Amino acid sequence: MAVDTLNPSLTAPVQLKEEAKKPIPINAWYYNANGEAPCTPHKYTPNQEVSTEHLEKLGVLTWTHIETEDFEKNQFLNKIKAVRGYNYEEVLTVTPGKLPNFEENTKKFFMEHLHDHEEIRFILDGVGYEDVRDFDGQWIRIEIKKGDLIVLPPGMYHRFTLDEDQYLKALLLYQGTPSRIQFEKKPETDDMEVRLDYVQSVLASERQAPSEAEDKVLAATTKALEAISV
Ligand SMILES: [Fe+2]
């Protein structure tokens, strides 16, 4: 099964982005494992920002500043839904007193896991963090707040936490059958077809791309070979 983000339909969100006026990047940075509570920002000093382009290489799609008022009538959001086939949705509020078994569930959300489908969240209110694994395994922290839409690809390891205000209201979108099943990281999960697809189509393709140093070595070798053949 191919990872959806490599499907030609990926051109659709790119077109959508071009239609939007001056897209403002989502906030993302490398996670500093400083031992503080998960809900704190975990930034390095100075902060090490991660670009939207880098997130896209990992298969993560983001949009920001989408109007949340009367979102059912929002044409931009509805266009994204139509193009990507998001045909089921539910509202989830993650805060003490609203989310059943709050402590247990939020601990579970913060365990490293993947899904066999896209994880799609449109943030209606509040702030949270999605942590995703970079090519080399480092955690990248993505701040998701009111007006942000984020799509994580199937097979990508990630985790979620609220920020210190402990409140997030989100629209959860699905393609076809709604499912919140998460597969926590363990050797069996690494062998799941959806994980292998993600590794091969996203992570391995980046590793195969020559680095600048490798490019220089290649250029020098080519030059040397040309000199020999002359
Ligand atoms: Fe998840």
Tab-separated table of C-alpha atoms and ligand atoms in Angstrom:
chain	number	residue	atom	x	y	z
A	1	MET	CA	0.000	0.000	0.000
A	2	ALA	CA	1.459	3.330	-1.021
A	3	VAL	CA	1.678	6.154	1.474
A	4	ASP	CA	-1.017	8.605	0.554
A	5	THR	CA	1.278	11.613	0.630
A	6	LEU	CA	3.192	10.240	-2.335
A	7	ASN	CA	0.030	9.840	-4.334
A	8	PRO	CA	-0.473	12.279	-7.216
A	9	SER	CA	-3.353	13.692	-5.170
A	10	LEU	CA	-0.640	15.445	-3.143
A	11	THR	CA	-0.593	18.055	-5.881
A	12	ALA	CA	-4.069	19.034	-4.785
A	13	PRO	CA	-3.066	20.397	-1.361
A	14	VAL	CA	-0.147	22.168	-3.004
A	15	GLN	CA	-2.603	23.903	-5.320
A	16	LEU	CA	-4.784	24.708	-2.326
A	17	LYS	CA	-1.804	26.242	-0.584
A	18	GLU	CA	-1.036	28.395	-3.603
A	19	GLU	CA	-4.586	29.660	-3.562
A	20	ALA	CA	-4.266	30.763	0.041
A	21	LYS	CA	-2.872	34.241	0.521
A	22	LYS	CA	0.659	34.140	1.945
A	23	PRO	CA	0.467	30.949	4.002
A	24	ILE	CA	1.859	31.423	7.486
A	25	PRO	CA	3.983	28.431	8.578
A	26	ILE	CA	2.978	26.292	11.503
A	27	ASN	CA	5.292	26.502	14.533
A	28	ALA	CA	7.630	23.518	14.753
A	29	TRP	CA	10.987	22.958	16.450
A	30	TYR	CA	13.402	20.237	17.541
A	31	TYR	CA	12.360	18.811	20.901
A	32	ASN	CA	14.760	19.327	23.772
A	33	ALA	CA	14.425	16.340	26.102
A	34	ASN	CA	15.165	18.492	29.149
A	35	GLY	CA	13.303	16.371	31.672
A	36	GLU	CA	10.475	18.875	32.146
A	37	ALA	CA	6.789	17.891	32.004
A	38	PRO	CA	5.621	16.929	28.469
A	39	CYS	CA	3.190	19.878	28.345
A	40	THR	CA	6.024	22.468	28.472
A	41	PRO	CA	7.463	23.679	25.123
A	42	HIS	CA	10.771	21.740	25.280
A	43	LYS	CA	12.689	24.230	23.126
A	44	TYR	CA	16.451	24.503	22.801
A	45	THR	CA	18.122	27.854	23.449
A	46	PRO	CA	18.271	29.246	20.852
A	47	ASN	CA	15.228	27.553	19.415
A	48	GLN	CA	15.854	25.153	16.506
A	49	GLU	CA	12.958	25.762	14.149
A	50	VAL	CA	11.751	23.183	11.647
A	51	SER	CA	10.357	24.425	8.320
A	52	THR	CA	7.054	23.523	6.717
A	53	GLU	CA	9.033	22.163	3.748
A	54	HIS	CA	10.891	19.770	6.037
A	55	LEU	CA	7.615	18.583	7.560
A	56	GLU	CA	6.255	18.011	4.046
A	57	LYS	CA	9.263	15.823	3.217
A	58	LEU	CA	8.241	13.701	6.193
A	59	GLY	CA	4.711	13.530	4.781
A	60	VAL	CA	3.192	15.980	7.288
A	61	LEU	CA	0.778	18.481	5.743
A	62	THR	CA	-0.175	21.675	7.552
A	63	TRP	CA	-2.357	24.716	7.065
A	64	THR	CA	-2.781	27.629	9.467
A	65	HIS	CA	-5.144	30.518	10.129
A	66	ILE	CA	-8.261	28.767	8.845
A	67	GLU	CA	-11.400	30.455	10.174
A	68	THR	CA	-12.971	28.338	12.905
A	69	GLU	CA	-16.228	30.304	13.234
A	70	ASP	CA	-18.964	28.463	11.302
A	71	PHE	CA	-16.287	26.067	10.069
A	72	GLU	CA	-18.981	23.873	8.514
A	73	LYS	CA	-19.426	26.613	5.896
A	74	ASN	CA	-15.732	27.342	5.428
A	75	GLN	CA	-15.070	26.941	1.708
A	76	PHE	CA	-11.319	26.417	2.077
A	77	LEU	CA	-11.758	23.670	4.660
A	78	ASN	CA	-14.553	22.082	2.642
A	79	LYS	CA	-12.335	22.056	-0.433
A	80	ILE	CA	-9.570	20.265	1.448
A	81	LYS	CA	-12.121	17.743	2.722
A	82	ALA	CA	-13.446	17.119	-0.787
A	83	VAL	CA	-10.021	16.821	-2.430
A	84	ARG	CA	-8.654	14.448	0.201
A	85	GLY	CA	-11.827	12.464	0.727
A	86	TYR	CA	-12.451	13.366	4.370
A	87	ASN	CA	-16.042	12.276	4.651
A	88	TYR	CA	-16.531	11.691	8.391
A	89	GLU	CA	-15.854	14.002	11.319
A	90	GLU	CA	-16.313	14.351	15.054
A	91	VAL	CA	-15.472	17.012	17.635
A	92	LEU	CA	-13.251	15.992	20.549
A	93	THR	CA	-12.460	18.184	23.539
A	94	VAL	CA	-9.351	17.191	25.431
A	95	THR	CA	-9.483	18.774	28.875
A	96	PRO	CA	-10.090	17.543	32.422
A	97	GLY	CA	-13.801	17.028	33.017
A	98	LYS	CA	-14.672	16.780	29.320
A	99	LEU	CA	-12.565	13.861	28.135
A	100	PRO	CA	-13.556	10.624	29.904
A	101	ASN	CA	-10.642	8.998	31.805
A	102	PHE	CA	-8.590	12.126	31.187
A	103	GLU	CA	-5.372	11.029	32.955
A	104	GLU	CA	-5.361	7.563	31.399
A	105	ASN	CA	-6.221	8.794	27.902
A	106	THR	CA	-3.738	11.672	27.822
A	107	LYS	CA	-0.966	9.308	28.986
A	108	LYS	CA	-1.949	6.991	26.136
A	109	PHE	CA	-1.914	9.841	23.586
A	110	PHE	CA	1.670	10.640	24.657
A	111	MET	CA	2.905	7.111	24.070
A	112	GLU	CA	4.795	6.807	20.788
A	113	HIS	CA	2.449	5.228	18.255
A	114	LEU	CA	1.284	5.091	14.662
A	115	HIS	CA	-2.002	4.588	12.835
A	116	ASP	CA	-2.890	2.612	9.738
A	117	HIS	CA	-4.688	5.704	8.434
A	118	GLU	CA	-4.016	9.435	8.296
A	119	GLU	CA	-4.409	11.409	11.523
A	120	ILE	CA	-6.260	14.612	10.627
A	121	ARG	CA	-6.932	17.336	13.172
A	122	PHE	CA	-8.479	20.780	12.664
A	123	ILE	CA	-7.988	22.764	15.843
A	124	LEU	CA	-11.088	24.712	16.858
A	125	ASP	CA	-9.705	26.089	20.129
A	126	GLY	CA	-6.818	25.726	22.554
A	127	VAL	CA	-3.254	24.507	22.034
A	128	GLY	CA	-1.523	21.139	21.894
A	129	TYR	CA	1.665	19.552	20.615
A	130	GLU	CA	2.159	16.789	18.084
A	131	ASP	CA	5.650	15.266	18.313
A	132	VAL	CA	6.790	13.438	15.176
A	133	ARG	CA	9.966	11.514	14.430
A	134	ASP	CA	12.458	13.109	12.023
A	135	PHE	CA	14.440	11.100	9.442
A	136	ASP	CA	17.161	10.430	12.009
A	137	GLY	CA	14.722	9.631	14.829
A	138	GLN	CA	14.895	13.015	16.597
A	139	TRP	CA	11.604	14.347	17.903
A	140	ILE	CA	10.136	17.381	16.160
A	141	ARG	CA	7.495	19.243	18.176
A	142	ILE	CA	4.648	20.819	16.174
A	143	GLU	CA	2.460	23.338	17.965
A	144	ILE	CA	-1.171	22.952	16.936
A	145	LYS	CA	-3.527	25.770	17.858
A	146	LYS	CA	-6.840	27.335	16.867
A	147	GLY	CA	-7.149	27.547	13.069
A	148	ASP	CA	-4.425	24.977	12.324
A	149	LEU	CA	-5.063	21.854	10.272
A	150	ILE	CA	-2.536	19.026	10.409
A	151	VAL	CA	-2.377	15.718	8.555
A	152	LEU	CA	0.021	13.006	9.732
A	153	PRO	CA	0.645	10.199	7.237
A	154	PRO	CA	-0.174	6.549	7.974
A	155	GLY	CA	2.778	4.683	9.477
A	156	MET	CA	4.534	7.719	11.018
A	157	TYR	CA	5.491	7.424	14.677
A	158	HIS	CA	4.180	10.323	16.750
A	159	ARG	CA	2.612	11.313	20.070
A	160	PHE	CA	0.355	14.069	21.372
A	161	THR	CA	0.149	16.203	24.481
A	162	LEU	CA	-1.753	19.271	25.603
A	163	ASP	CA	0.183	22.416	26.473
A	164	GLU	CA	0.219	23.846	30.004
A	165	ASP	CA	-3.331	25.247	29.681
A	166	GLN	CA	-4.646	21.672	29.327
A	167	TYR	CA	-7.342	22.482	26.809
A	168	LEU	CA	-7.791	21.587	23.152
A	169	LYS	CA	-10.935	21.308	21.064
A	170	ALA	CA	-10.431	19.658	17.685
A	171	LEU	CA	-12.369	18.431	14.707
A	172	LEU	CA	-11.203	14.902	13.924
A	173	LEU	CA	-11.560	14.033	10.243
A	174	TYR	CA	-11.464	10.629	8.595
A	175	GLN	CA	-11.371	9.036	5.180
A	176	GLY	CA	-14.100	6.438	5.240
A	177	THR	CA	-14.323	4.440	8.454
A	178	PRO	CA	-13.608	6.507	11.575
A	179	SER	CA	-10.932	4.933	13.750
A	180	ARG	CA	-8.880	6.134	16.687
A	181	ILE	CA	-6.953	2.876	17.080
A	182	GLN	CA	-3.305	3.521	17.843
A	183	PHE	CA	-0.491	0.983	17.569
A	184	GLU	CA	2.133	1.673	20.195
A	185	LYS	CA	5.767	1.361	19.188
A	186	LYS	CA	7.137	-2.135	19.620
A	187	PRO	CA	8.974	-4.614	17.341
A	188	GLU	CA	5.704	-5.953	15.903
A	189	THR	CA	4.596	-2.417	15.033
A	190	ASP	CA	7.859	-1.817	13.162
A	191	ASP	CA	6.932	-4.786	10.959
A	192	MET	CA	3.408	-3.593	10.109
A	193	GLU	CA	2.834	-3.122	6.390
A	194	VAL	CA	1.818	0.496	6.880
A	195	ARG	CA	5.076	1.189	8.766
A	196	LEU	CA	7.226	-0.565	6.168
A	197	ASP	CA	5.511	1.446	3.432
A	198	TYR	CA	6.229	4.711	5.263
A	199	VAL	CA	9.859	3.763	5.893
A	200	GLN	CA	10.423	2.758	2.284
A	201	SER	CA	8.526	5.540	0.556
A	202	VAL	CA	9.411	8.466	2.848
A	203	LEU	CA	12.348	7.767	5.173
A	204	ALA	CA	14.443	5.615	2.829
A	205	SER	CA	13.947	7.928	-0.134
A	206	GLU	CA	15.443	10.791	1.858
A	207	ARG	CA	18.379	8.640	2.973
A	208	GLN	CA	19.045	7.733	-0.656
A	209	ALA	CA	19.234	11.386	-1.673
A	210	PRO	CA	22.924	12.330	-1.889
A	211	SER	CA	24.170	14.806	0.666
A	212	GLU	CA	26.175	17.882	-0.306
A	213	ALA	CA	29.385	16.114	0.765
A	214	GLU	CA	28.482	13.052	-1.303
A	215	ASP	CA	27.751	15.335	-4.275
A	216	LYS	CA	31.242	16.842	-3.979
A	217	VAL	CA	32.863	13.406	-3.824
A	218	LEU	CA	30.846	12.330	-6.871
A	219	ALA	CA	31.825	15.472	-8.808
A	220	ALA	CA	35.511	14.984	-7.911
A	221	THR	CA	35.375	11.320	-8.953
A	222	THR	CA	33.724	12.180	-12.269
A	223	LYS	CA	36.387	14.831	-12.920
A	224	ALA	CA	39.159	12.343	-12.106
A	225	LEU	CA	37.664	9.742	-14.427
A	226	GLU	CA	37.338	12.322	-17.199
A	227	ALA	CA	41.023	13.224	-16.739
A	228	ILE	CA	42.006	9.544	-17.049
A	229	SER	CA	39.945	9.003	-20.185
A	230	VAL	CA	41.580	12.038	-21.865
B	1	FE	FE	-2.098	9.470	16.918
